[in-house]
PDB file of C-alpha atoms in Angstrom:
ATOM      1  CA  UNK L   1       0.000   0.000   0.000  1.00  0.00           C
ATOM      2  CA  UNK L   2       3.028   2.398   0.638  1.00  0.00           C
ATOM      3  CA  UNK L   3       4.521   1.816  -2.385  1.00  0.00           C
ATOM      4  CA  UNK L   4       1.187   1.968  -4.744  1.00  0.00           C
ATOM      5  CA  UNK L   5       0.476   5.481  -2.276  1.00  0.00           C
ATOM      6  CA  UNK L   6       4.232   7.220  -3.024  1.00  0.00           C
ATOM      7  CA  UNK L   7       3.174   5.914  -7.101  1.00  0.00           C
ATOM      8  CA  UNK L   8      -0.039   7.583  -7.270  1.00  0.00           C
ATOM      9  CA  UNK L   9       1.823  10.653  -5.352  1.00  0.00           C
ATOM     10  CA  UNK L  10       4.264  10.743  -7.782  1.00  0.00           C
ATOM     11  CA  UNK L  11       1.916  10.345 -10.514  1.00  0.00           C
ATOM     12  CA  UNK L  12      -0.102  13.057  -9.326  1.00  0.00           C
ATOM     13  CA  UNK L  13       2.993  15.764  -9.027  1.00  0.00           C
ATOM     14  CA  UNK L  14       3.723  14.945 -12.745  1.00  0.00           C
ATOM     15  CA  UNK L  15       0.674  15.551 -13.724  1.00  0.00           C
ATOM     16  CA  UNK L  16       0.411  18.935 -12.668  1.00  0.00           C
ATOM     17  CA  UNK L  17       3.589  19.310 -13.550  1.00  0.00           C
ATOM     18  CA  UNK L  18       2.693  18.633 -17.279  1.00  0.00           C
ATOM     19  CA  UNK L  19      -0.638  20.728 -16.832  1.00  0.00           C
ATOM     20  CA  UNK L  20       1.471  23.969 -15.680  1.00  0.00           C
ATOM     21  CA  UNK L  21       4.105  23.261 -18.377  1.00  0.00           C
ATOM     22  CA  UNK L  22       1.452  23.441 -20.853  1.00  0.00           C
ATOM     23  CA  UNK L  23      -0.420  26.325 -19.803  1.00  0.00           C
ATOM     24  CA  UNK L  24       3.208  27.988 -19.416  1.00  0.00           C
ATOM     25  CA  UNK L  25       4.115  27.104 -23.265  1.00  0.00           C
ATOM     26  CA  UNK L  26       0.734  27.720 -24.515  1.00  0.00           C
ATOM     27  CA  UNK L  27      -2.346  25.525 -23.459  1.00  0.00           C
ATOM     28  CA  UNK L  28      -5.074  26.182 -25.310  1.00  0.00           C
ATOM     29  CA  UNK L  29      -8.321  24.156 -23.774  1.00  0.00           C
ATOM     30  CA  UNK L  30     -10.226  22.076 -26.132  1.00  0.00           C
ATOM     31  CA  UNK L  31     -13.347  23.103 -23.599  1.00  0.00           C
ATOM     32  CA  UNK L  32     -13.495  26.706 -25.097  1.00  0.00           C
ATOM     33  CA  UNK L  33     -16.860  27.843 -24.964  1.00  0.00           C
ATOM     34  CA  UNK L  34     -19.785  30.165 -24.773  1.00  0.00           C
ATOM     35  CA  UNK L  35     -21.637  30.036 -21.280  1.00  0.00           C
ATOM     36  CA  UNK L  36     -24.680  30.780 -23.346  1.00  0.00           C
ATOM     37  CA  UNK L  37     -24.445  29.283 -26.534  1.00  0.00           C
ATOM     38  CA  UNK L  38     -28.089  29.564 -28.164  1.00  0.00           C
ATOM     39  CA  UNK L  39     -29.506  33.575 -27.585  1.00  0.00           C
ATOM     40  CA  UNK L  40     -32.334  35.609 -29.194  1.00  0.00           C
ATOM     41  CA  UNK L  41     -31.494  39.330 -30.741  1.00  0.00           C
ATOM     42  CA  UNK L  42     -33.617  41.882 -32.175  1.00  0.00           C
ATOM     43  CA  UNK L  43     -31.263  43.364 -35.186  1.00  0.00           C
ATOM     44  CA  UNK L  44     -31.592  46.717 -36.453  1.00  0.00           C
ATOM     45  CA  UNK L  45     -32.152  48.649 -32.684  1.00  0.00           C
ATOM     46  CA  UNK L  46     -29.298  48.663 -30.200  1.00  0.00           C
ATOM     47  CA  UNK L  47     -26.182  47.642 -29.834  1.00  0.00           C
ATOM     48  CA  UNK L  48     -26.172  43.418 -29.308  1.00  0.00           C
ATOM     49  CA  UNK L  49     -23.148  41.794 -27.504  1.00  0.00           C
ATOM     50  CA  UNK L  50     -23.039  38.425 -26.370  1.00  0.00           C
ATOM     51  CA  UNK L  51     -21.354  37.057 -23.352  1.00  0.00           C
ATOM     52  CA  UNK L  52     -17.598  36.055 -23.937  1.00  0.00           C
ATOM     53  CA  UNK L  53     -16.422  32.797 -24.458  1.00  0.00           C
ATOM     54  CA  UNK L  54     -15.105  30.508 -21.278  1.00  0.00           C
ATOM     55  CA  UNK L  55     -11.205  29.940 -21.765  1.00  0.00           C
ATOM     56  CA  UNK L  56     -10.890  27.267 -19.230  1.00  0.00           C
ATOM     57  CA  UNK L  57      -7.347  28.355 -17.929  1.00  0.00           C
ATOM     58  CA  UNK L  58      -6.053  28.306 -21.637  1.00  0.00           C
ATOM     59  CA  UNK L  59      -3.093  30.621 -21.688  1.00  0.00           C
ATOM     60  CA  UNK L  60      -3.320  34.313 -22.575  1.00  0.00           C
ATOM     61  CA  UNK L  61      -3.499  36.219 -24.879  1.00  0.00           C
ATOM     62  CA  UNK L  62      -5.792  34.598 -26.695  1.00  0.00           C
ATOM     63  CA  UNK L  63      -7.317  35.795 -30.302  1.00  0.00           C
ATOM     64  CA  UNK L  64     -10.589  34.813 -31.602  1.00  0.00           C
ATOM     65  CA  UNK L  65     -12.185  35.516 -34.943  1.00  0.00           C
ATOM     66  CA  UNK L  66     -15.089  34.436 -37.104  1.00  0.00           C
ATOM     67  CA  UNK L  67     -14.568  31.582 -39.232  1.00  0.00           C
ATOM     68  CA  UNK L  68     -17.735  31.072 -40.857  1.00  0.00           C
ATOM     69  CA  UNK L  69     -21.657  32.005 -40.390  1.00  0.00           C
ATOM     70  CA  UNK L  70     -24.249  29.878 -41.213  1.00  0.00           C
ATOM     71  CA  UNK L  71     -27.972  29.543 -42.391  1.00  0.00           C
ATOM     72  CA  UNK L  72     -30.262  27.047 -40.994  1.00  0.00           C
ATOM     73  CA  UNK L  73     -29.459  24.543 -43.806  1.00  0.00           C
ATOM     74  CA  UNK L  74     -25.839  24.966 -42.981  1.00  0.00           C
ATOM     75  CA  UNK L  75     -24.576  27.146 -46.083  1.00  0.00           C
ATOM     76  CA  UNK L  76     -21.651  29.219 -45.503  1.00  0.00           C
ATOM     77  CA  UNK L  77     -23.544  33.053 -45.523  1.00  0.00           C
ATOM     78  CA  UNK L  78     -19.779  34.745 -47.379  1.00  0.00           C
ATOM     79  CA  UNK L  79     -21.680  37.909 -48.034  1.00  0.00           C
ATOM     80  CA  UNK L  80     -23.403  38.627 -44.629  1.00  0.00           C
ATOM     81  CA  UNK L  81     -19.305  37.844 -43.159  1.00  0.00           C
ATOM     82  CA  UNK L  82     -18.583  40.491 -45.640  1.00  0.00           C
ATOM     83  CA  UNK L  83     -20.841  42.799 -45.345  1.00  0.00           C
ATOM     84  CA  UNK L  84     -19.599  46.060 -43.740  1.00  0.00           C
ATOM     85  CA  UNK L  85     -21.481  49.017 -42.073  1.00  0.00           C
ATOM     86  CA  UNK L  86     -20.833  52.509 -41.148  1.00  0.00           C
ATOM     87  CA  UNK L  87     -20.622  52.939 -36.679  1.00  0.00           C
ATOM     88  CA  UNK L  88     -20.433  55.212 -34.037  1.00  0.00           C
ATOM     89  CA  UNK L  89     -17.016  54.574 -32.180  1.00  0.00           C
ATOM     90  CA  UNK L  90     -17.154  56.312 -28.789  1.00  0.00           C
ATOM     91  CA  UNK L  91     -13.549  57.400 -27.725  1.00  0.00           C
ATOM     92  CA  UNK L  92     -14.262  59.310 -24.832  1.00  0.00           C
ATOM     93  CA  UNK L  93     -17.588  58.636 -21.956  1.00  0.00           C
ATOM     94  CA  UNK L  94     -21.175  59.677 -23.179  1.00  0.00           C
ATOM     95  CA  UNK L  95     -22.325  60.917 -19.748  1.00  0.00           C
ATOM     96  CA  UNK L  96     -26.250  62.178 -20.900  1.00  0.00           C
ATOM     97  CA  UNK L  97     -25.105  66.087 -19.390  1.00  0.00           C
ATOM     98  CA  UNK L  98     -24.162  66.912 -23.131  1.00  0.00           C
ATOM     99  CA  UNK L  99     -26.720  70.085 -24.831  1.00  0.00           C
ATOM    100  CA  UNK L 100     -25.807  69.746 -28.104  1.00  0.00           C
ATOM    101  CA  UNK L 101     -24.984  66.892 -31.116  1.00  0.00           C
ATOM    102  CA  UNK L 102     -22.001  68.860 -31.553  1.00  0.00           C
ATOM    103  CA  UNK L 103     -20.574  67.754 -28.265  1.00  0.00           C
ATOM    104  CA  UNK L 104     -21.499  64.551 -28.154  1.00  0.00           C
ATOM    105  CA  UNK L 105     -20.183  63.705 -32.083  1.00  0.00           C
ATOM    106  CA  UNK L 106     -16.557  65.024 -30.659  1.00  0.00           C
ATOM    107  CA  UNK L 107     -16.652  61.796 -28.083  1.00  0.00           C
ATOM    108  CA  UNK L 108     -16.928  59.851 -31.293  1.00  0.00           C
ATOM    109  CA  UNK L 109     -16.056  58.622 -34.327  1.00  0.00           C
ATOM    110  CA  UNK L 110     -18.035  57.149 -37.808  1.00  0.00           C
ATOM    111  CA  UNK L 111     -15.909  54.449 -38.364  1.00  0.00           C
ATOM    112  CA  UNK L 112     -16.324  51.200 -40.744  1.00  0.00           C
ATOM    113  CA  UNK L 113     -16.772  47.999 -38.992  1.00  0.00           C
ATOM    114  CA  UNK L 114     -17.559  44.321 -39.902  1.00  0.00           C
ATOM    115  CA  UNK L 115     -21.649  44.362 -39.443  1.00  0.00           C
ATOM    116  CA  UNK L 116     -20.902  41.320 -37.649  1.00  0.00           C
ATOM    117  CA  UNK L 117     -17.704  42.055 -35.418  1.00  0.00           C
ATOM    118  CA  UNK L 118     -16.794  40.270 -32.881  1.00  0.00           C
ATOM    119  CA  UNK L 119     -14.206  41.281 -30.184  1.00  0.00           C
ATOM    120  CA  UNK L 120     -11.176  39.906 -31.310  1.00  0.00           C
ATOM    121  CA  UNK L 121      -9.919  39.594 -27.022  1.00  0.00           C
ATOM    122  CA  UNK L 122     -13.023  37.862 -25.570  1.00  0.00           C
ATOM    123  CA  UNK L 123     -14.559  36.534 -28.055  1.00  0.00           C
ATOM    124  CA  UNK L 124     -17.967  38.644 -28.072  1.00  0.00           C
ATOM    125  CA  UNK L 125     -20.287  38.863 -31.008  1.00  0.00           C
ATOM    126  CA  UNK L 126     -20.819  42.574 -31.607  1.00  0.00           C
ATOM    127  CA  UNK L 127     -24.414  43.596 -33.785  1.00  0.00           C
ATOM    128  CA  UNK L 128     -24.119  47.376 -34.080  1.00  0.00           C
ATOM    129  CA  UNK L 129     -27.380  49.572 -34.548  1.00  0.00           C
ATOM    130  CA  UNK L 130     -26.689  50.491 -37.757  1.00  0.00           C
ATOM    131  CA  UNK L 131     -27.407  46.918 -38.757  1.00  0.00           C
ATOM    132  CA  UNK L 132     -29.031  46.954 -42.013  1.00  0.00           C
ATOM    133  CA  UNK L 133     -32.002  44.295 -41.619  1.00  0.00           C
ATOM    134  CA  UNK L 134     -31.965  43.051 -45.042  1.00  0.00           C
ATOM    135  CA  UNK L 135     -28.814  41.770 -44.836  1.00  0.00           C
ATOM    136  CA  UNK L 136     -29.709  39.269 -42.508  1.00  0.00           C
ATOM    137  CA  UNK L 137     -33.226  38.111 -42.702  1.00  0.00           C
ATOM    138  CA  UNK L 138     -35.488  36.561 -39.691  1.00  0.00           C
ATOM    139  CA  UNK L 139     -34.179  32.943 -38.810  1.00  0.00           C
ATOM    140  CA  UNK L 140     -31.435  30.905 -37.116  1.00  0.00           C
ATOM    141  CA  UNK L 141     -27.900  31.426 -37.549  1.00  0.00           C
ATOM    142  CA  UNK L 142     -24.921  29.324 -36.525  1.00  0.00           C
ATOM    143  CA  UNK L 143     -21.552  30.361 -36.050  1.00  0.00           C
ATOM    144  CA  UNK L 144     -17.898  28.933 -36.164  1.00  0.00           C
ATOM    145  CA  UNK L 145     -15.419  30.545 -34.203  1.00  0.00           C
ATOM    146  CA  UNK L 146     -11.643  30.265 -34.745  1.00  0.00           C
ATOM    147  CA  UNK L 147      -9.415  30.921 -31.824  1.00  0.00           C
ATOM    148  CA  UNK L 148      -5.456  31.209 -31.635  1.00  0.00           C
ATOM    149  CA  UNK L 149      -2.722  31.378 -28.995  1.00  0.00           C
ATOM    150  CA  UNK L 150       0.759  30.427 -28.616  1.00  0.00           C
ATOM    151  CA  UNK L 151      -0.442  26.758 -27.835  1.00  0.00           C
ATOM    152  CA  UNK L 152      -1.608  26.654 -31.432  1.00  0.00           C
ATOM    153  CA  UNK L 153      -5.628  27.460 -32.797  1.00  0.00           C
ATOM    154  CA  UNK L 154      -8.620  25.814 -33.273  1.00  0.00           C
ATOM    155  CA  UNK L 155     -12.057  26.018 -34.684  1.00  0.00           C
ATOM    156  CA  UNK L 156     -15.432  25.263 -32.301  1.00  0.00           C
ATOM    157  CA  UNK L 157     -17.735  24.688 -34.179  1.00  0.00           C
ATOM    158  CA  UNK L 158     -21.383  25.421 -34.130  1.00  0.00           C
ATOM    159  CA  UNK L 159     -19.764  27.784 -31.244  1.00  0.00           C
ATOM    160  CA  UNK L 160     -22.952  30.099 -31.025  1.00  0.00           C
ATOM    161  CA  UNK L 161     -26.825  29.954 -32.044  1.00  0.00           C
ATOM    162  CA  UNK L 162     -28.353  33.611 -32.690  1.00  0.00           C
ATOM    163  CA  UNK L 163     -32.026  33.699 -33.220  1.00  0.00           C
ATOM    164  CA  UNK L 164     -32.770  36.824 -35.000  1.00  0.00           C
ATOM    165  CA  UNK L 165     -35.632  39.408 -35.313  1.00  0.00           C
ATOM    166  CA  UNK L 166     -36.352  42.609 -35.977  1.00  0.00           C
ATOM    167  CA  UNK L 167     -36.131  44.915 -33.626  1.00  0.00           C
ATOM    168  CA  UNK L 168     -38.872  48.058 -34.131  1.00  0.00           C
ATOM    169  CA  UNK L 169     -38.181  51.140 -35.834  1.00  0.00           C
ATOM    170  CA  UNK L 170     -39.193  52.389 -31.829  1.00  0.00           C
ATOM    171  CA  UNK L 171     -38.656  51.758 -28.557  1.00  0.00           C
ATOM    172  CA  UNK L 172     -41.939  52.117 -25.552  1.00  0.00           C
ATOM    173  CA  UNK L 173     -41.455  50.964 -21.892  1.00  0.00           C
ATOM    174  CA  UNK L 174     -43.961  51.278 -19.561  1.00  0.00           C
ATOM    175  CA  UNK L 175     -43.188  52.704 -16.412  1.00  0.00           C
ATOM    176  CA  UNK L 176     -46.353  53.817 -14.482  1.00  0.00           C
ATOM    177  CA  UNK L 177     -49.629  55.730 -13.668  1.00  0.00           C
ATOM    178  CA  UNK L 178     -51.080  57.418 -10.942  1.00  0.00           C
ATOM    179  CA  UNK L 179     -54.498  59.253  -9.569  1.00  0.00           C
ATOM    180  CA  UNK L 180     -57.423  57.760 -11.055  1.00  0.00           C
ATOM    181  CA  UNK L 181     -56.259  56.494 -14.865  1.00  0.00           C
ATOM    182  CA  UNK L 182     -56.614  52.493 -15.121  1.00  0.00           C
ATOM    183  CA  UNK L 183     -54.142  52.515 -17.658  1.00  0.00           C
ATOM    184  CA  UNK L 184     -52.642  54.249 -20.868  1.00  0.00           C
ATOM    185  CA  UNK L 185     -52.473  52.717 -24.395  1.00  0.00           C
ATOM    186  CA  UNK L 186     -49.402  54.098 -26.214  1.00  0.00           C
ATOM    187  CA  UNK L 187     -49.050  53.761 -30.224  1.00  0.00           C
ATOM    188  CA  UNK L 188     -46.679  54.975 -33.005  1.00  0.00           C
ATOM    189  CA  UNK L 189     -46.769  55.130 -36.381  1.00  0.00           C
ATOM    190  CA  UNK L 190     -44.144  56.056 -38.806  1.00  0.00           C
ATOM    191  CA  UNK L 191     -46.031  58.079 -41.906  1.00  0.00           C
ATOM    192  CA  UNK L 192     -43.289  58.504 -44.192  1.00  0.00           C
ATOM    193  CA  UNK L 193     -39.832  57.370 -44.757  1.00  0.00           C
ATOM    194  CA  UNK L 194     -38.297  60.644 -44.271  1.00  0.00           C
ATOM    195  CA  UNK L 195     -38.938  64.024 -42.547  1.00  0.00           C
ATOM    196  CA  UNK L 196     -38.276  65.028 -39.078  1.00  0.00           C
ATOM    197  CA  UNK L 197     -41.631  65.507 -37.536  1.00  0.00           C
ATOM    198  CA  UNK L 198     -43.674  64.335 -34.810  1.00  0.00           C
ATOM    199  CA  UNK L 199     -47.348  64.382 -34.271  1.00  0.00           C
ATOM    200  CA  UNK L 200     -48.938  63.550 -30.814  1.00  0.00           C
ATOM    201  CA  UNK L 201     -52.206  63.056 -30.280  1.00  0.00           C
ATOM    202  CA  UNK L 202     -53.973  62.831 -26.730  1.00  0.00           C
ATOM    203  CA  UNK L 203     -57.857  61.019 -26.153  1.00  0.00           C
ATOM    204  CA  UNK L 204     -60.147  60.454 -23.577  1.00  0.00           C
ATOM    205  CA  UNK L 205     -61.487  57.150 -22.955  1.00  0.00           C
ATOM    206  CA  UNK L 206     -64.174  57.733 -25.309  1.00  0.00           C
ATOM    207  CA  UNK L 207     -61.359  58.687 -27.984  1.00  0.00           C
ATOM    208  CA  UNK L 208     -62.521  62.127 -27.693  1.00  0.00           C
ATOM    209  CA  UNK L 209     -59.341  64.294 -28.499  1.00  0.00           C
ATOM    210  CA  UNK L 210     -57.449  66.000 -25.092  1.00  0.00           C
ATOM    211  CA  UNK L 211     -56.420  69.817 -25.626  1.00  0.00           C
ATOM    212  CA  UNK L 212     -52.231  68.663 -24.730  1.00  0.00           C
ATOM    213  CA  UNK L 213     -51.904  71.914 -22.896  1.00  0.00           C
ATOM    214  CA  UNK L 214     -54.027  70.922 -20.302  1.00  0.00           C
ATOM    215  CA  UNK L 215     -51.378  67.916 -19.438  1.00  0.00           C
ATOM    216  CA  UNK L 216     -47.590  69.314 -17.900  1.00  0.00           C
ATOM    217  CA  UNK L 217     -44.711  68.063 -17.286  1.00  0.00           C
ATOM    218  CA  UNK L 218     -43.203  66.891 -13.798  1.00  0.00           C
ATOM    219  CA  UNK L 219     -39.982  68.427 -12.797  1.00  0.00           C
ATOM    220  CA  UNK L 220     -37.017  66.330 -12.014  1.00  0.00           C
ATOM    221  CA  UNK L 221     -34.260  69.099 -11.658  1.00  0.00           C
ATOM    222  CA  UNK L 222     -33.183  68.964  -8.140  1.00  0.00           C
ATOM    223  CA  UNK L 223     -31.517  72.615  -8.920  1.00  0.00           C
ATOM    224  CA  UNK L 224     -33.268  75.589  -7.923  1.00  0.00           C
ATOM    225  CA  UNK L 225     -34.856  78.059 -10.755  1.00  0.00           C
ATOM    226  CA  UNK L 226     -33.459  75.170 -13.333  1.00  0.00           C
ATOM    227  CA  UNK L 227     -36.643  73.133 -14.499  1.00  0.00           C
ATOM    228  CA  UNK L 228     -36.131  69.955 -16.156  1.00  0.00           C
ATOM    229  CA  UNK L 229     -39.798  68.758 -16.944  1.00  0.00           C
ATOM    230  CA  UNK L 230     -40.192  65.481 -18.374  1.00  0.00           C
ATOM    231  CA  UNK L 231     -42.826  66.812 -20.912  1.00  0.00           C
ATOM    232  CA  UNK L 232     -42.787  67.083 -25.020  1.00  0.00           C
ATOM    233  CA  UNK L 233     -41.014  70.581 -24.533  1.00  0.00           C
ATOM    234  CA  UNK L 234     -37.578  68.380 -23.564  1.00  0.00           C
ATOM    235  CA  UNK L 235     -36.610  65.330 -26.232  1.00  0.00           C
ATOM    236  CA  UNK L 236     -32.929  66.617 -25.121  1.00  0.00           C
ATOM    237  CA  UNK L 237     -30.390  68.557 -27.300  1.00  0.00           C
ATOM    238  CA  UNK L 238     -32.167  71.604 -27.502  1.00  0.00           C
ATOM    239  CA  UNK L 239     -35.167  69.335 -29.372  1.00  0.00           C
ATOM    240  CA  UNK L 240     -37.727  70.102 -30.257  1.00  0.00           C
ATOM    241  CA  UNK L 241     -36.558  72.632 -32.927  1.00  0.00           C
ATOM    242  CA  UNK L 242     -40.093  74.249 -32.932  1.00  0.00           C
ATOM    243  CA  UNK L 243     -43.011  73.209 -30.292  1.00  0.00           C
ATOM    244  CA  UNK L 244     -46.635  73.949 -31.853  1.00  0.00           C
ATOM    245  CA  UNK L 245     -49.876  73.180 -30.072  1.00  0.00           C
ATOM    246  CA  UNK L 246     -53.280  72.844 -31.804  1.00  0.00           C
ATOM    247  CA  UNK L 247     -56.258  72.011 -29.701  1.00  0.00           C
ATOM    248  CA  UNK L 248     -56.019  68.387 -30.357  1.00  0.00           C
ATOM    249  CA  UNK L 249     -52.464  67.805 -30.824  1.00  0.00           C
ATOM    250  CA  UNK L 250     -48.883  68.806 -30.500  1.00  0.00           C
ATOM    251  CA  UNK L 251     -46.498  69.034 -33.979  1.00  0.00           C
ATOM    252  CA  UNK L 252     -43.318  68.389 -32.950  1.00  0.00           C
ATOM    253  CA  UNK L 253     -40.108  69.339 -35.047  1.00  0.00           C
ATOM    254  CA  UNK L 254     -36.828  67.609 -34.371  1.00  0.00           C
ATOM    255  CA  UNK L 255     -33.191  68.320 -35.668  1.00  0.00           C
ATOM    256  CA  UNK L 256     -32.197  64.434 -36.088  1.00  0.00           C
ATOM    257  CA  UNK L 257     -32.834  61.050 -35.692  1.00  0.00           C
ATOM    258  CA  UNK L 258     -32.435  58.527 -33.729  1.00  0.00           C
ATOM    259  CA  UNK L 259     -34.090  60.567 -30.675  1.00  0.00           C
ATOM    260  CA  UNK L 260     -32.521  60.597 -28.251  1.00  0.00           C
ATOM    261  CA  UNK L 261     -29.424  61.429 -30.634  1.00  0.00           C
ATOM    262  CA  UNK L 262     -27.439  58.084 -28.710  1.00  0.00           C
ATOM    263  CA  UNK L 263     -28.828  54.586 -30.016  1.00  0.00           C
ATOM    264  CA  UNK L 264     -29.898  52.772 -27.279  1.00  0.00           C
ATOM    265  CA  UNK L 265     -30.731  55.319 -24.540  1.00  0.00           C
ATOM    266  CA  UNK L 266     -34.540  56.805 -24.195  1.00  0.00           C
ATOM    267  CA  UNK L 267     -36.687  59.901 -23.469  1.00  0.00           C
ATOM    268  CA  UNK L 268     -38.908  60.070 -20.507  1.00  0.00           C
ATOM    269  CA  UNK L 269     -42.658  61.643 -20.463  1.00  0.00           C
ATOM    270  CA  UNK L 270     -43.860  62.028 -16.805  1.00  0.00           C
ATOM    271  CA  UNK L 271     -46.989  64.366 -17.365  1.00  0.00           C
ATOM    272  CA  UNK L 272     -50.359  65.160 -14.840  1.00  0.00           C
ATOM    273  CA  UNK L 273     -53.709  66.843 -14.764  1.00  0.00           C
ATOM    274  CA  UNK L 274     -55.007  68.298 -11.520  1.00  0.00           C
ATOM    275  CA  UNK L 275     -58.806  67.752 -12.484  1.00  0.00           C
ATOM    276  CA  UNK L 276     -60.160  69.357 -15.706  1.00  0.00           C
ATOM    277  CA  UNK L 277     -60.144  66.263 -17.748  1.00  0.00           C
ATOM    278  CA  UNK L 278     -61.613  63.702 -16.165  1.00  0.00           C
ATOM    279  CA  UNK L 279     -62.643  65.206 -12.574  1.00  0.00           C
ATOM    280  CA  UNK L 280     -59.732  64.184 -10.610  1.00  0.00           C
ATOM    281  CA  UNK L 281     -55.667  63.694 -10.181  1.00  0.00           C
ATOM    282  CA  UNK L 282     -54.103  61.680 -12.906  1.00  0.00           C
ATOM    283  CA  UNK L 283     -50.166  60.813 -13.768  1.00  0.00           C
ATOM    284  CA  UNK L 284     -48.366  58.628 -16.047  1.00  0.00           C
ATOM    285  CA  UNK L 285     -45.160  58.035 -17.134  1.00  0.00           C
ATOM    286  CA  UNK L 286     -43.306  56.469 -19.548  1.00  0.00           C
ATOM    287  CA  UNK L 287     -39.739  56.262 -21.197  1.00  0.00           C
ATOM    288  CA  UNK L 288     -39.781  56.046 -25.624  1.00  0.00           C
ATOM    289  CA  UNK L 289     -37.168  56.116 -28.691  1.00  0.00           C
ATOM    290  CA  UNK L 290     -37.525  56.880 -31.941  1.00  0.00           C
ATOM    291  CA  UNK L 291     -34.843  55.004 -33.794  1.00  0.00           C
ATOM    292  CA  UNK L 292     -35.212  56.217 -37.653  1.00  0.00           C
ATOM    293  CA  UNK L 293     -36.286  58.624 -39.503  1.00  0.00           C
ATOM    294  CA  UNK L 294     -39.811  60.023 -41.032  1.00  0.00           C
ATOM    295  CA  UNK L 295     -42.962  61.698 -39.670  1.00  0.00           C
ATOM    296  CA  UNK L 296     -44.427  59.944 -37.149  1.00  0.00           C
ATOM    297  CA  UNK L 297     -47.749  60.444 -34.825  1.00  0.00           C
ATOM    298  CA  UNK L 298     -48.042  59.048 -31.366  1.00  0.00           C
ATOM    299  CA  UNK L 299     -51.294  58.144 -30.245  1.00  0.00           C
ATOM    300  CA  UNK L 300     -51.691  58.011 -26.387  1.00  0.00           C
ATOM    301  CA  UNK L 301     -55.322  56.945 -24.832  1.00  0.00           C
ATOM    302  CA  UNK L 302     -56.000  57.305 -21.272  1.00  0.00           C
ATOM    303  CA  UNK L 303     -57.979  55.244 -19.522  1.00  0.00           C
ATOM    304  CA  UNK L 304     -59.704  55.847 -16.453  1.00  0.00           C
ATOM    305  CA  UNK L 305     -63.464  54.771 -14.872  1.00  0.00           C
TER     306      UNK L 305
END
């Protein structure tokens, strides 16, 4: 028993031995993975990244690239690998303080990236915003990665699983009401292709249209004498370029799309009546992005008993 104890001792030492060797020469684990290999993305609205990939102690650095993307039936997609798009690359923080487009497009850069990058470090799949859609039609798509390091490379394949969508041409999130609504029933519709207007449109719970002056804006500045109501008088960066109210609806004029200017961040509308619409309190609030172009209306129905 001594003998067969100092053997599997021995055994043991050299076997870590040969482990640390490897990961000192360049050990590149054959267990390389994604911790989430199968996800869903909606294309065409923010920025997607996936997770990284799990090196299991393989040595560093390590350098990972696409090797092929593939259709459902397993052909090799060589244009959508080739297809290249026109980013924002941010080179210095976005903090949401900035007034104007000017200041925020010196924190960045248009640059021309792969329209599906991946982070060459980590191993990431990167989807920018800019994605256009037709490229890369509704379904399931497989990928191959390739990944090197000074152990040698290797290919995983059927690495990751992306179930794509499309994401809307808007954003709407919910947040909450207050006083005696039941609910609100937000819709948008994009009218034309191009333009830089917005229409919003206000009605009872008949449908009856709601004068929009007779709803403001809560304040959320916590600085004296500086309001910042959440209202249609503040879509940020100075917008809207010109504010008009008719008795049934706001036109809205904006300097640029997406609004906000920043894919992926969103507006908030907090607004209340103290009584003239409906006999008593109301609130609601909500957070919305418009992500392309056109002239668009906004329909928002409040509901109440």
């Amino acid at each position: 028993m001594k003998h067969i104890l100092n053997y599997g001792i021995l055994a043991f030492i050299l076997l870590a031995l040969s482990c640390s060797k490897d990961k000192t020469d360049g050990f590149l684990s054959p267990a390389i993975k994604y911790t989430n290999p199968t996800i869903n993305a909606g294309i065409g609205g923010t920025l997607i990244v996936t997770g990284a990939m799990v090196t299991d102690e393989s040595s560093k650095p390590l350098t990972f690239s696409i090797e092929a993307i593939r259709s459902e039936d397993g052909k090799i997609l060589q244009s959508l690998m080739d297809y290249k798009l026109k980013t924002n690359w941010w080179h210095a923080a976005y903090t949401e303080k900035e007034k104007t487009a000017k200041e925020i497009d010196t924190k960045r850069d248009v640059v021309e990236r792969p329209g599906i990058d991946i982070n060459p470090v980590n191993g990431s799949i990167v989807i920018y915003p800019e994605f256009d859609t037709l490229q890369m039609p509704k379904g399931k798509y497989t990928f191959d990665i390739r990944v090197k390091n000074s152990g040698g490379e290797m290919v995983i394949k059927n690495a990751l699983t992306i179930n794509i969508s499309y994401a809307l041409d808007y954003a709407y999130t919910f947040q909450g009401i207050d006083g005696n609504l039941t609910g609100i029933e937000v819709s948008f519709k994009r009218n034309s292709l191009t333009g830089k207007k917005i229409e919003v449109y206000f009605v009872d719970k008949n449908n009856n249209p709601v004068d929009p002056e007779k709803l403001f804006g809560y304040d959320y500045s916590t600085t004296p004498g500086v309001p910042d109501l959440k209202d249609w008088h503040n879509l940020g960066l100075e917008n809207p370029t010109k504010y008009t109210a008719f008795p049934d609806h706001l036109e809205l004029e904006v300097a640029n799309f997406p609004l906000p200017y920043v894919a992926g961040k969103s507006l908030t509308i907090d607004m209340y009546n103290n009584g003239d619409i409906n006999g008593a309190y109301f609130n609601f609030w909500f957070a919305f992005a418009i992500r392309k172009e056109g002239m668009w209306t906004i329909r928002i129905k409040l509901n109440y008993k």
